[in-house]
Amino acid sequence: MAGEPAVAGSVVSTDAVSAAQAAGTSGASSTSTVEGALAVLPGPRAEVPGFELVWQQVVAEIGRARSIDLICHICPDGDALGSALAAGLALRSLGHEVRVSFGDDPQVVPESLGFLPGQELIVPAADVPDVPDLVLCFDVASEGRLGLLHAKAFAAPVLAVIDHHASNPGFGTHQLIDPTAPATAVLVDELLRRLGVPLDQDLATCLYTGVATDTGSFKYAATTPATHELAGRLLATGIRHDLISRQLWDTSSFGYLKVLAGALQRAVYEPDAAGGLGLVWTWVPYEDLALFSVTVEEIEGLIDILRRPAEAEVALVLKQDPDGTLRGSSRSKGAVDVARACGELGGGGHTYAAGFSTREDVDSVVARFRAALRPTGG
C-alpha cells in the first residue's frame, strides 16, 4: 500500500538543476550534471542525501508501468493542472496509457485554464481504477487535497508525490518535494528531461502556465535566475506568453466585477492584528456567486487585489461553496508565516501564500486565523 515512504522525504533545489539545460544538456540528467548545476548557481546549496536516488526510483517505476494515473489537487490552479497535463502529454508520447484526474465532483476545469493542451487526458475521479498501477501526484500539499481520489491513490503500490509546498508532510511511497522550487512545474520540467522528452509548444504552454501562476507572473520572492532561464526555454518553443497571461489574469466575466465590488465593500482592516502588522480580510457569500453566475474558481485572483493595501501585512479571503464550506486564501508580504497560521486551521501551503477549508462560520474562522498570526520568529 502507498502509505509508508520508501525513502525519507528529501529536499534539493531542482529549480537550480534547470541551469544544466542552458549548457545544452538534453535527455536524462546524470548525477554529475545535477551536481555541477547546483554548484555554479548563487544561493545556498541543499545537501540532502537520497534525493537523486528517489528521482532514479521514480523514473524506473515509470519505465516499468504501462498504465499511469496522474492526480493533481482538488480545485486545481494553473500549477497543479499544468503540471499534471504536461507530465501526461510527455508520458503519452512515450507510449504509456495515461489518465489525468482530480478528486472533485462535479469536476470542473476553471475557465481561465480552458486553453491548456492535453485536456482530452482528463477523466472523472470515478474512472480512475480502484487499485492503480502507478500514481503520480502533482502539487498536492496534503492528503486531504486528494479529495475523492484519496483511497484510490493510497491503494496504488507506488504513489509518487511531486510537489513544492514546504508544509507537505511527505506522504506516499516516494517523495520529490522541493520547497525551494517556485512551482511544481519546475519539478515536472526536471522529470521530462530525465525521461528524455524534448519540449514542444504544448508542453511549454502547460509548464509556463504553472510557473507563471505560482510566481505571480514572476514577481514573488521564490523567483530566481534559474526560474527566468526556464521561462526563456519555454518561450523559445514559440508559445504566446502574452495570450497565456491575458487568459490567466486579464480576462473575466462582467459578473466577476459585481462580485468583486461586493467583496471590497465588505473588506475589513484590522491594524492591531498580526502583532500590529495589520490584517485585511473579506468574504464572498455563495449567494453573490449564484446571483451573478460566477464560479468560486473565477474569484481566485481576488486575494491578489486584497493584499495591495500598504497598511496590512496579511490578507485573507473567504469564499463560500454551495454547501457552506469556506475556502480561505491568505497572503503575507514577508513578515508573517501564513502557512503556519493556515496549518492551525487544517490547511497549509507556502510561507507567504497558503489556504484552508472549513465548515465554521465567518466570524469564528476570522477569529481563529487572527489568533494564529504571529510575526516571523515570534
mmCIF file of C-alpha atoms in Angstrom:
data_model
loop_
_atom_site.group_PDB
_atom_site.id
_atom_site.type_symbol
_atom_site.label_atom_id
_atom_site.label_comp_id
_atom_site.label_asym_id
_atom_site.label_seq_id
_atom_site.Cartn_x
_atom_site.Cartn_y
_atom_site.Cartn_z
ATOM 1 C CA MET A 1 0.000 0.000 0.000
ATOM 2 C CA ALA A 2 1.144 3.545 -0.704
ATOM 3 C CA GLY A 3 1.221 4.803 2.852
ATOM 4 C CA GLU A 4 4.800 4.407 4.050
ATOM 5 C CA PRO A 5 7.702 6.291 2.484
ATOM 6 C CA ALA A 6 10.303 4.143 0.776
ATOM 7 C CA VAL A 7 12.892 6.902 1.195
ATOM 8 C CA ALA A 8 12.744 9.738 3.675
ATOM 9 C CA GLY A 9 11.425 12.963 2.158
ATOM 10 C CA SER A 10 14.318 14.836 0.599
ATOM 11 C CA VAL A 11 14.736 18.444 -0.425
ATOM 12 C CA VAL A 12 17.061 19.846 -3.062
ATOM 13 C CA SER A 13 16.911 22.835 -5.372
ATOM 14 C CA THR A 14 15.682 21.218 -8.572
ATOM 15 C CA ASP A 15 14.956 24.710 -9.876
ATOM 16 C CA ALA A 16 18.716 25.133 -9.897
ATOM 17 C CA VAL A 17 19.081 21.984 -11.962
ATOM 18 C CA SER A 18 17.450 23.760 -14.892
ATOM 19 C CA ALA A 19 20.703 25.658 -15.343
ATOM 20 C CA ALA A 20 22.191 22.460 -16.743
ATOM 21 C CA GLN A 21 19.955 22.707 -19.785
ATOM 22 C CA ALA A 22 21.305 26.157 -20.545
ATOM 23 C CA ALA A 23 24.617 24.437 -21.204
ATOM 24 C CA GLY A 24 22.966 22.305 -23.879
ATOM 25 C CA THR A 25 22.168 19.105 -21.987
ATOM 26 C CA SER A 26 19.178 17.011 -23.022
ATOM 27 C CA GLY A 27 17.588 13.715 -22.132
ATOM 28 C CA ALA A 28 18.264 12.041 -18.798
ATOM 29 C CA SER A 29 20.393 14.127 -16.425
ATOM 30 C CA SER A 30 23.373 12.473 -14.780
ATOM 31 C CA THR A 31 24.232 12.983 -11.129
ATOM 32 C CA SER A 32 27.388 14.870 -12.113
ATOM 33 C CA THR A 33 25.374 17.244 -14.315
ATOM 34 C CA VAL A 34 22.926 17.916 -11.493
ATOM 35 C CA GLU A 35 25.733 18.474 -9.006
ATOM 36 C CA GLY A 36 27.528 20.779 -11.407
ATOM 37 C CA ALA A 37 24.445 22.895 -11.968
ATOM 38 C CA LEU A 38 23.876 23.218 -8.247
ATOM 39 C CA ALA A 39 27.485 24.185 -7.653
ATOM 40 C CA VAL A 40 27.548 27.164 -10.020
ATOM 41 C CA LEU A 41 24.226 28.781 -9.146
ATOM 42 C CA PRO A 42 24.095 31.508 -6.494
ATOM 43 C CA GLY A 43 22.437 30.950 -3.158
ATOM 44 C CA PRO A 44 22.523 28.158 -0.564
ATOM 45 C CA ARG A 45 23.056 24.628 -1.781
ATOM 46 C CA ALA A 46 20.929 21.882 -0.248
ATOM 47 C CA GLU A 47 22.937 18.826 0.787
ATOM 48 C CA VAL A 48 20.262 16.194 1.278
ATOM 49 C CA PRO A 49 21.258 12.583 0.711
ATOM 50 C CA GLY A 50 18.720 10.452 -1.103
ATOM 51 C CA PHE A 51 17.029 12.917 -3.439
ATOM 52 C CA GLU A 52 18.886 11.719 -6.520
ATOM 53 C CA LEU A 53 18.041 8.134 -5.550
ATOM 54 C CA VAL A 54 14.330 8.999 -5.357
ATOM 55 C CA TRP A 55 14.485 10.520 -8.846
ATOM 56 C CA GLN A 56 16.077 7.331 -10.154
ATOM 57 C CA GLN A 57 13.460 5.170 -8.430
ATOM 58 C CA VAL A 58 10.517 7.194 -9.775
ATOM 59 C CA VAL A 59 11.880 7.198 -13.325
ATOM 60 C CA ALA A 60 12.424 3.425 -13.067
ATOM 61 C CA GLU A 61 8.846 2.880 -11.835
ATOM 62 C CA ILE A 62 7.549 4.946 -14.750
ATOM 63 C CA GLY A 63 9.602 2.858 -17.167
ATOM 64 C CA ARG A 64 8.046 -0.349 -15.827
ATOM 65 C CA ALA A 65 4.461 0.933 -15.818
ATOM 66 C CA ARG A 66 2.064 0.665 -18.724
ATOM 67 C CA SER A 67 -0.847 2.463 -17.053
ATOM 68 C CA ILE A 68 -0.152 5.664 -15.106
ATOM 69 C CA ASP A 69 -2.644 7.854 -13.245
ATOM 70 C CA LEU A 70 -1.718 11.498 -12.747
ATOM 71 C CA ILE A 71 -3.551 13.318 -9.964
ATOM 72 C CA CYS A 72 -3.494 16.991 -9.031
ATOM 73 C CA HIS A 73 -5.202 18.667 -6.100
ATOM 74 C CA ILE A 74 -8.896 19.460 -5.889
ATOM 75 C CA CYS A 75 -9.989 22.790 -7.384
ATOM 76 C CA PRO A 76 -6.796 22.824 -9.463
ATOM 77 C CA ASP A 77 -4.895 26.001 -10.233
ATOM 78 C CA GLY A 78 -2.510 26.612 -13.114
ATOM 79 C CA ASP A 79 0.469 24.926 -11.468
ATOM 80 C CA ALA A 80 -1.470 21.822 -10.447
ATOM 81 C CA LEU A 81 -3.295 21.203 -13.717
ATOM 82 C CA GLY A 82 -0.467 22.496 -15.907
ATOM 83 C CA SER A 83 1.990 20.139 -14.204
ATOM 84 C CA ALA A 84 -0.282 17.107 -14.482
ATOM 85 C CA LEU A 85 -1.139 17.754 -18.131
ATOM 86 C CA ALA A 86 2.488 18.374 -19.092
ATOM 87 C CA ALA A 87 3.500 15.086 -17.493
ATOM 88 C CA GLY A 88 0.532 13.333 -19.083
ATOM 89 C CA LEU A 89 1.369 14.553 -22.584
ATOM 90 C CA ALA A 90 5.003 13.548 -22.137
ATOM 91 C CA LEU A 91 4.173 10.077 -20.841
ATOM 92 C CA ARG A 92 1.647 9.511 -23.615
ATOM 93 C CA SER A 93 4.337 10.366 -26.159
ATOM 94 C CA LEU A 94 6.425 7.569 -24.638
ATOM 95 C CA GLY A 95 3.639 5.056 -25.190
ATOM 96 C CA HIS A 96 2.126 4.905 -21.712
ATOM 97 C CA GLU A 97 -1.601 4.639 -21.049
ATOM 98 C CA VAL A 98 -2.319 7.870 -19.172
ATOM 99 C CA ARG A 99 -5.200 9.301 -17.185
ATOM 100 C CA VAL A 100 -5.247 12.747 -15.568
ATOM 101 C CA SER A 101 -7.774 13.444 -12.835
ATOM 102 C CA PHE A 102 -8.597 15.375 -9.673
ATOM 103 C CA GLY A 103 -10.955 14.460 -6.869
ATOM 104 C CA ASP A 104 -13.816 16.915 -7.298
ATOM 105 C CA ASP A 105 -17.453 16.113 -8.050
ATOM 106 C CA PRO A 106 -18.506 17.858 -10.160
ATOM 107 C CA GLN A 107 -15.115 18.014 -11.796
ATOM 108 C CA VAL A 108 -14.692 21.464 -13.312
ATOM 109 C CA VAL A 109 -11.669 22.894 -15.107
ATOM 110 C CA PRO A 110 -11.571 26.643 -14.377
ATOM 111 C CA GLU A 111 -12.435 28.745 -17.430
ATOM 112 C CA SER A 112 -9.126 30.565 -17.079
ATOM 113 C CA LEU A 113 -7.337 27.257 -17.742
ATOM 114 C CA GLY A 114 -9.508 26.170 -20.637
ATOM 115 C CA PHE A 115 -6.686 26.835 -23.115
ATOM 116 C CA LEU A 116 -4.344 24.213 -21.636
ATOM 117 C CA PRO A 117 -3.404 21.435 -24.090
ATOM 118 C CA GLY A 118 -3.948 17.799 -23.184
ATOM 119 C CA GLN A 119 -7.367 18.095 -21.574
ATOM 120 C CA GLU A 120 -8.521 15.062 -23.524
ATOM 121 C CA LEU A 121 -6.486 13.110 -20.961
ATOM 122 C CA ILE A 122 -8.721 14.249 -18.092
ATOM 123 C CA VAL A 123 -11.144 11.637 -16.717
ATOM 124 C CA PRO A 124 -13.635 11.788 -13.840
ATOM 125 C CA ALA A 125 -12.411 10.517 -10.481
ATOM 126 C CA ALA A 126 -14.769 7.544 -10.856
ATOM 127 C CA ASP A 127 -12.825 6.390 -13.935
ATOM 128 C CA VAL A 128 -9.558 6.046 -12.045
ATOM 129 C CA PRO A 129 -9.021 2.360 -11.163
ATOM 130 C CA ASP A 130 -9.654 1.352 -7.568
ATOM 131 C CA VAL A 131 -6.093 -0.002 -7.449
ATOM 132 C CA PRO A 132 -3.979 1.967 -9.944
ATOM 133 C CA ASP A 133 -0.651 0.562 -11.109
ATOM 134 C CA LEU A 134 1.234 3.822 -10.529
ATOM 135 C CA VAL A 135 0.046 7.198 -9.269
ATOM 136 C CA LEU A 136 1.931 10.461 -9.663
ATOM 137 C CA CYS A 137 0.595 13.327 -7.522
ATOM 138 C CA PHE A 138 1.292 16.901 -8.601
ATOM 139 C CA ASP A 139 1.112 19.970 -6.354
ATOM 140 C CA VAL A 140 -0.815 18.038 -3.669
ATOM 141 C CA ALA A 141 0.373 19.554 -0.389
ATOM 142 C CA SER A 142 -1.522 17.165 1.887
ATOM 143 C CA GLU A 143 -3.608 14.000 1.719
ATOM 144 C CA GLY A 144 -6.823 15.939 2.164
ATOM 145 C CA ARG A 145 -6.220 17.732 -1.132
ATOM 146 C CA LEU A 146 -6.672 14.419 -2.958
ATOM 147 C CA GLY A 147 -10.428 14.655 -2.396
ATOM 148 C CA LEU A 148 -12.385 11.750 -3.855
ATOM 149 C CA LEU A 149 -9.180 10.124 -5.101
ATOM 150 C CA HIS A 150 -7.614 9.657 -1.677
ATOM 151 C CA ALA A 151 -8.448 5.964 -1.254
ATOM 152 C CA LYS A 152 -7.513 5.100 -4.831
ATOM 153 C CA ALA A 153 -4.194 6.926 -4.621
ATOM 154 C CA PHE A 154 -3.217 5.126 -1.422
ATOM 155 C CA ALA A 155 -4.270 1.762 -2.857
ATOM 156 C CA ALA A 156 -1.568 2.037 -5.533
ATOM 157 C CA PRO A 157 1.637 0.082 -4.869
ATOM 158 C CA VAL A 158 3.571 3.175 -5.967
ATOM 159 C CA LEU A 159 2.421 6.688 -5.032
ATOM 160 C CA ALA A 160 4.983 9.322 -6.007
ATOM 161 C CA VAL A 161 4.405 12.840 -4.677
ATOM 162 C CA ILE A 162 5.878 15.652 -6.790
ATOM 163 C CA ASP A 163 5.413 18.953 -5.005
ATOM 164 C CA HIS A 164 6.993 22.201 -3.802
ATOM 165 C CA HIS A 165 4.954 23.040 -0.684
ATOM 166 C CA ALA A 166 7.005 23.410 2.494
ATOM 167 C CA SER A 167 4.013 22.196 4.514
ATOM 168 C CA ASN A 168 3.880 18.841 2.687
ATOM 169 C CA PRO A 169 4.250 16.107 5.354
ATOM 170 C CA GLY A 170 5.784 13.650 2.887
ATOM 171 C CA PHE A 171 3.045 11.078 2.257
ATOM 172 C CA GLY A 172 3.176 8.310 -0.352
ATOM 173 C CA THR A 173 5.929 5.830 -1.182
ATOM 174 C CA HIS A 174 8.230 8.272 -2.968
ATOM 175 C CA GLN A 175 8.599 11.988 -2.281
ATOM 176 C CA LEU A 176 10.062 14.512 -4.697
ATOM 177 C CA ILE A 177 9.305 17.570 -2.591
ATOM 178 C CA ASP A 178 11.336 20.734 -3.153
ATOM 179 C CA PRO A 179 10.179 23.764 -1.127
ATOM 180 C CA THR A 180 12.829 25.907 -2.835
ATOM 181 C CA ALA A 181 11.223 25.426 -6.252
ATOM 182 C CA PRO A 182 8.851 28.284 -7.155
ATOM 183 C CA ALA A 183 6.367 25.890 -8.779
ATOM 184 C CA THR A 184 5.699 22.181 -9.118
ATOM 185 C CA ALA A 185 6.075 22.738 -12.879
ATOM 186 C CA VAL A 186 9.819 23.204 -12.259
ATOM 187 C CA LEU A 187 9.998 19.638 -10.970
ATOM 188 C CA VAL A 188 7.976 18.427 -13.952
ATOM 189 C CA ASP A 189 10.493 20.079 -16.260
ATOM 190 C CA GLU A 190 13.174 18.027 -14.495
ATOM 191 C CA LEU A 191 11.047 14.884 -14.882
ATOM 192 C CA LEU A 192 10.637 15.470 -18.610
ATOM 193 C CA ARG A 193 14.366 15.917 -19.067
ATOM 194 C CA ARG A 194 15.101 12.741 -17.133
ATOM 195 C CA LEU A 195 12.615 10.890 -19.353
ATOM 196 C CA GLY A 196 14.280 12.320 -22.476
ATOM 197 C CA VAL A 197 11.151 14.134 -23.683
ATOM 198 C CA PRO A 198 12.027 17.358 -25.566
ATOM 199 C CA LEU A 199 9.949 20.484 -25.071
ATOM 200 C CA ASP A 200 7.303 21.353 -27.636
ATOM 201 C CA GLN A 201 4.688 24.109 -27.615
ATOM 202 C CA ASP A 202 2.024 22.032 -25.843
ATOM 203 C CA LEU A 203 4.394 21.016 -23.052
ATOM 204 C CA ALA A 204 5.771 24.544 -22.806
ATOM 205 C CA THR A 205 2.270 26.035 -22.556
ATOM 206 C CA CYS A 206 1.431 23.777 -19.607
ATOM 207 C CA LEU A 207 4.739 24.368 -17.834
ATOM 208 C CA TYR A 208 4.760 28.123 -18.433
ATOM 209 C CA THR A 209 1.238 28.343 -17.002
ATOM 210 C CA GLY A 210 2.387 26.510 -13.885
ATOM 211 C CA VAL A 211 5.476 28.641 -13.344
ATOM 212 C CA ALA A 212 3.761 31.947 -14.140
ATOM 213 C CA THR A 213 0.816 31.134 -11.877
ATOM 214 C CA ASP A 214 2.807 30.214 -8.788
ATOM 215 C CA THR A 215 5.335 33.022 -9.141
ATOM 216 C CA GLY A 216 2.586 35.615 -9.527
ATOM 217 C CA SER A 217 3.837 36.327 -13.031
ATOM 218 C CA PHE A 218 7.459 36.169 -11.799
ATOM 219 C CA LYS A 219 7.061 38.745 -9.028
ATOM 220 C CA TYR A 220 7.129 36.562 -5.895
ATOM 221 C CA ALA A 221 10.273 36.132 -3.806
ATOM 222 C CA ALA A 222 10.770 32.476 -4.832
ATOM 223 C CA THR A 223 11.566 33.580 -8.396
ATOM 224 C CA THR A 224 15.258 33.012 -9.148
ATOM 225 C CA PRO A 225 17.602 33.466 -12.110
ATOM 226 C CA ALA A 226 17.025 29.795 -12.896
ATOM 227 C CA THR A 227 13.261 30.420 -12.973
ATOM 228 C CA HIS A 228 13.732 33.030 -15.677
ATOM 229 C CA GLU A 229 16.094 30.688 -17.524
ATOM 230 C CA LEU A 230 13.371 28.044 -17.535
ATOM 231 C CA ALA A 231 10.826 30.604 -18.750
ATOM 232 C CA GLY A 232 13.223 31.533 -21.539
ATOM 233 C CA ARG A 233 13.500 27.931 -22.689
ATOM 234 C CA LEU A 234 9.716 27.643 -22.670
ATOM 235 C CA LEU A 235 9.288 30.862 -24.657
ATOM 236 C CA ALA A 236 11.861 29.617 -27.171
ATOM 237 C CA THR A 237 9.359 26.976 -28.315
ATOM 238 C CA GLY A 238 7.195 29.779 -29.732
ATOM 239 C CA ILE A 239 4.384 29.898 -27.204
ATOM 240 C CA ARG A 240 2.352 33.123 -26.900
ATOM 241 C CA HIS A 241 3.064 34.119 -23.314
ATOM 242 C CA ASP A 242 1.086 37.333 -23.792
ATOM 243 C CA LEU A 243 -2.068 35.394 -24.613
ATOM 244 C CA ILE A 244 -1.471 32.982 -21.730
ATOM 245 C CA SER A 245 -1.083 35.871 -19.290
ATOM 246 C CA ARG A 246 -4.176 37.611 -20.638
ATOM 247 C CA GLN A 247 -6.230 34.462 -20.113
ATOM 248 C CA LEU A 248 -4.849 33.878 -16.609
ATOM 249 C CA TRP A 249 -5.114 37.394 -15.175
ATOM 250 C CA ASP A 250 -6.792 39.857 -17.501
ATOM 251 C CA THR A 251 -9.988 38.095 -18.576
ATOM 252 C CA SER A 252 -13.185 37.754 -16.538
ATOM 253 C CA SER A 253 -16.937 37.930 -16.846
ATOM 254 C CA PHE A 254 -18.835 41.122 -16.105
ATOM 255 C CA GLY A 255 -20.414 39.266 -13.183
ATOM 256 C CA TYR A 256 -16.966 38.972 -11.614
ATOM 257 C CA LEU A 257 -16.778 42.764 -11.386
ATOM 258 C CA LYS A 258 -20.062 42.772 -9.455
ATOM 259 C CA VAL A 259 -18.815 40.087 -7.049
ATOM 260 C CA LEU A 260 -15.538 41.951 -6.667
ATOM 261 C CA ALA A 261 -17.395 45.150 -5.801
ATOM 262 C CA GLY A 262 -19.310 43.386 -3.042
ATOM 263 C CA ALA A 263 -16.196 41.747 -1.645
ATOM 264 C CA LEU A 264 -14.324 45.053 -1.496
ATOM 265 C CA GLN A 265 -17.308 46.717 0.150
ATOM 266 C CA ARG A 266 -17.183 44.057 2.892
ATOM 267 C CA ALA A 267 -13.399 44.338 3.355
ATOM 268 C CA VAL A 268 -12.233 44.909 6.937
ATOM 269 C CA TYR A 269 -8.897 46.376 8.001
ATOM 270 C CA GLU A 270 -7.556 45.388 11.434
ATOM 271 C CA PRO A 271 -4.384 47.373 12.216
ATOM 272 C CA ASP A 272 -3.669 45.562 15.506
ATOM 273 C CA ALA A 273 -3.707 42.051 14.023
ATOM 274 C CA ALA A 274 -0.528 40.079 13.322
ATOM 275 C CA GLY A 275 1.351 41.753 16.147
ATOM 276 C CA GLY A 276 0.453 45.202 14.886
ATOM 277 C CA LEU A 277 1.463 44.487 11.273
ATOM 278 C CA GLY A 278 -2.135 44.579 10.126
ATOM 279 C CA LEU A 279 -4.708 42.267 8.528
ATOM 280 C CA VAL A 280 -7.208 42.985 5.764
ATOM 281 C CA TRP A 281 -9.914 40.413 5.100
ATOM 282 C CA THR A 282 -13.199 39.884 3.323
ATOM 283 C CA TRP A 283 -15.547 37.118 2.327
ATOM 284 C CA VAL A 284 -17.719 36.189 -0.637
ATOM 285 C CA PRO A 285 -21.068 34.505 0.145
ATOM 286 C CA TYR A 286 -22.313 31.877 -2.271
ATOM 287 C CA GLU A 287 -25.399 33.977 -2.858
ATOM 288 C CA ASP A 288 -23.255 36.587 -4.625
ATOM 289 C CA LEU A 289 -21.679 33.974 -6.842
ATOM 290 C CA ALA A 290 -25.048 32.481 -7.758
ATOM 291 C CA LEU A 291 -26.645 35.890 -8.389
ATOM 292 C CA PHE A 292 -24.006 36.857 -10.942
ATOM 293 C CA SER A 293 -23.280 33.341 -12.309
ATOM 294 C CA VAL A 294 -19.658 33.399 -11.093
ATOM 295 C CA THR A 295 -17.737 30.303 -10.001
ATOM 296 C CA VAL A 296 -15.531 30.073 -6.925
ATOM 297 C CA GLU A 297 -12.595 29.357 -9.226
ATOM 298 C CA GLU A 298 -13.177 32.630 -11.108
ATOM 299 C CA ILE A 299 -12.552 34.692 -7.982
ATOM 300 C CA GLU A 300 -9.253 33.041 -7.037
ATOM 301 C CA GLY A 301 -7.446 36.239 -8.049
ATOM 302 C CA LEU A 302 -9.390 38.328 -5.529
ATOM 303 C CA ILE A 303 -6.697 37.708 -2.913
ATOM 304 C CA ASP A 304 -4.140 39.491 -5.099
ATOM 305 C CA ILE A 305 -6.288 42.619 -5.078
ATOM 306 C CA LEU A 306 -6.962 42.472 -1.358
ATOM 307 C CA ARG A 307 -3.265 42.154 -0.495
ATOM 308 C CA ARG A 308 -2.391 45.527 -2.064
ATOM 309 C CA PRO A 309 -3.024 47.955 0.852
ATOM 310 C CA ALA A 310 0.279 49.165 2.302
ATOM 311 C CA GLU A 311 -1.219 49.251 5.790
ATOM 312 C CA ALA A 312 -1.696 45.465 6.068
ATOM 313 C CA GLU A 313 0.940 42.728 6.132
ATOM 314 C CA VAL A 314 -1.588 39.890 5.772
ATOM 315 C CA ALA A 315 -4.654 39.433 3.557
ATOM 316 C CA LEU A 316 -7.396 36.814 3.847
ATOM 317 C CA VAL A 317 -10.283 35.989 1.506
ATOM 318 C CA LEU A 318 -13.033 33.529 2.459
ATOM 319 C CA LYS A 319 -15.078 32.087 -0.417
ATOM 320 C CA GLN A 320 -18.260 30.131 0.279
ATOM 321 C CA ASP A 321 -19.206 26.937 -1.557
ATOM 322 C CA PRO A 322 -22.839 25.910 -2.144
ATOM 323 C CA ASP A 323 -22.683 23.563 0.865
ATOM 324 C CA GLY A 324 -21.478 26.349 3.147
ATOM 325 C CA THR A 325 -17.826 25.343 3.200
ATOM 326 C CA LEU A 326 -15.477 28.308 3.414
ATOM 327 C CA ARG A 327 -12.286 28.212 1.377
ATOM 328 C CA GLY A 328 -9.641 30.507 2.801
ATOM 329 C CA SER A 329 -6.830 32.056 0.765
ATOM 330 C CA SER A 330 -4.165 34.077 2.557
ATOM 331 C CA ARG A 331 -1.090 36.071 1.595
ATOM 332 C CA SER A 332 1.771 37.631 3.536
ATOM 333 C CA LYS A 333 4.222 40.273 2.351
ATOM 334 C CA GLY A 334 7.134 38.600 4.128
ATOM 335 C CA ALA A 335 6.922 39.222 7.853
ATOM 336 C CA VAL A 336 4.300 36.574 8.772
ATOM 337 C CA ASP A 337 4.250 32.833 8.061
ATOM 338 C CA VAL A 338 0.698 32.298 6.835
ATOM 339 C CA ALA A 339 1.371 28.588 6.189
ATOM 340 C CA ARG A 340 1.718 28.157 9.943
ATOM 341 C CA ALA A 341 -1.486 30.087 10.557
ATOM 342 C CA CYS A 342 -3.419 28.114 7.942
ATOM 343 C CA GLY A 343 -1.982 24.912 9.356
ATOM 344 C CA GLU A 344 -3.736 25.653 12.634
ATOM 345 C CA LEU A 345 -6.994 25.706 10.656
ATOM 346 C CA GLY A 346 -6.279 22.385 8.964
ATOM 347 C CA GLY A 347 -4.680 23.757 5.805
ATOM 348 C CA GLY A 348 -1.202 24.664 4.667
ATOM 349 C CA GLY A 349 0.843 25.936 1.766
ATOM 350 C CA HIS A 350 3.788 28.281 1.443
ATOM 351 C CA THR A 351 5.222 30.715 3.950
ATOM 352 C CA TYR A 352 3.712 33.692 2.137
ATOM 353 C CA ALA A 353 0.756 32.043 0.365
ATOM 354 C CA ALA A 354 -1.436 29.425 1.989
ATOM 355 C CA GLY A 355 -5.021 28.271 2.381
ATOM 356 C CA PHE A 356 -7.525 26.069 4.179
ATOM 357 C CA SER A 357 -11.128 24.847 4.091
ATOM 358 C CA THR A 358 -13.589 24.815 6.985
ATOM 359 C CA ARG A 359 -17.282 24.470 7.806
ATOM 360 C CA GLU A 360 -17.176 27.080 10.570
ATOM 361 C CA ASP A 361 -18.937 30.455 10.364
ATOM 362 C CA VAL A 362 -17.112 33.528 9.085
ATOM 363 C CA ASP A 363 -16.629 35.241 12.441
ATOM 364 C CA SER A 364 -15.227 32.105 14.068
ATOM 365 C CA VAL A 365 -12.840 31.461 11.186
ATOM 366 C CA VAL A 366 -11.514 35.011 11.169
ATOM 367 C CA ALA A 367 -11.063 34.930 14.951
ATOM 368 C CA ARG A 368 -9.040 31.696 14.761
ATOM 369 C CA PHE A 369 -6.973 32.941 11.840
ATOM 370 C CA ARG A 370 -6.260 36.241 13.598
ATOM 371 C CA ALA A 371 -5.176 34.413 16.760
ATOM 372 C CA ALA A 372 -2.782 32.235 14.726
ATOM 373 C CA LEU A 373 -0.988 35.180 13.087
ATOM 374 C CA ARG A 374 2.456 35.763 14.536
ATOM 375 C CA PRO A 375 5.347 37.742 13.053
ATOM 376 C CA THR A 376 8.141 35.538 11.689
ATOM 377 C CA GLY A 377 10.307 34.466 14.594
ATOM 378 C CA GLY A 378 7.560 35.222 17.053
#
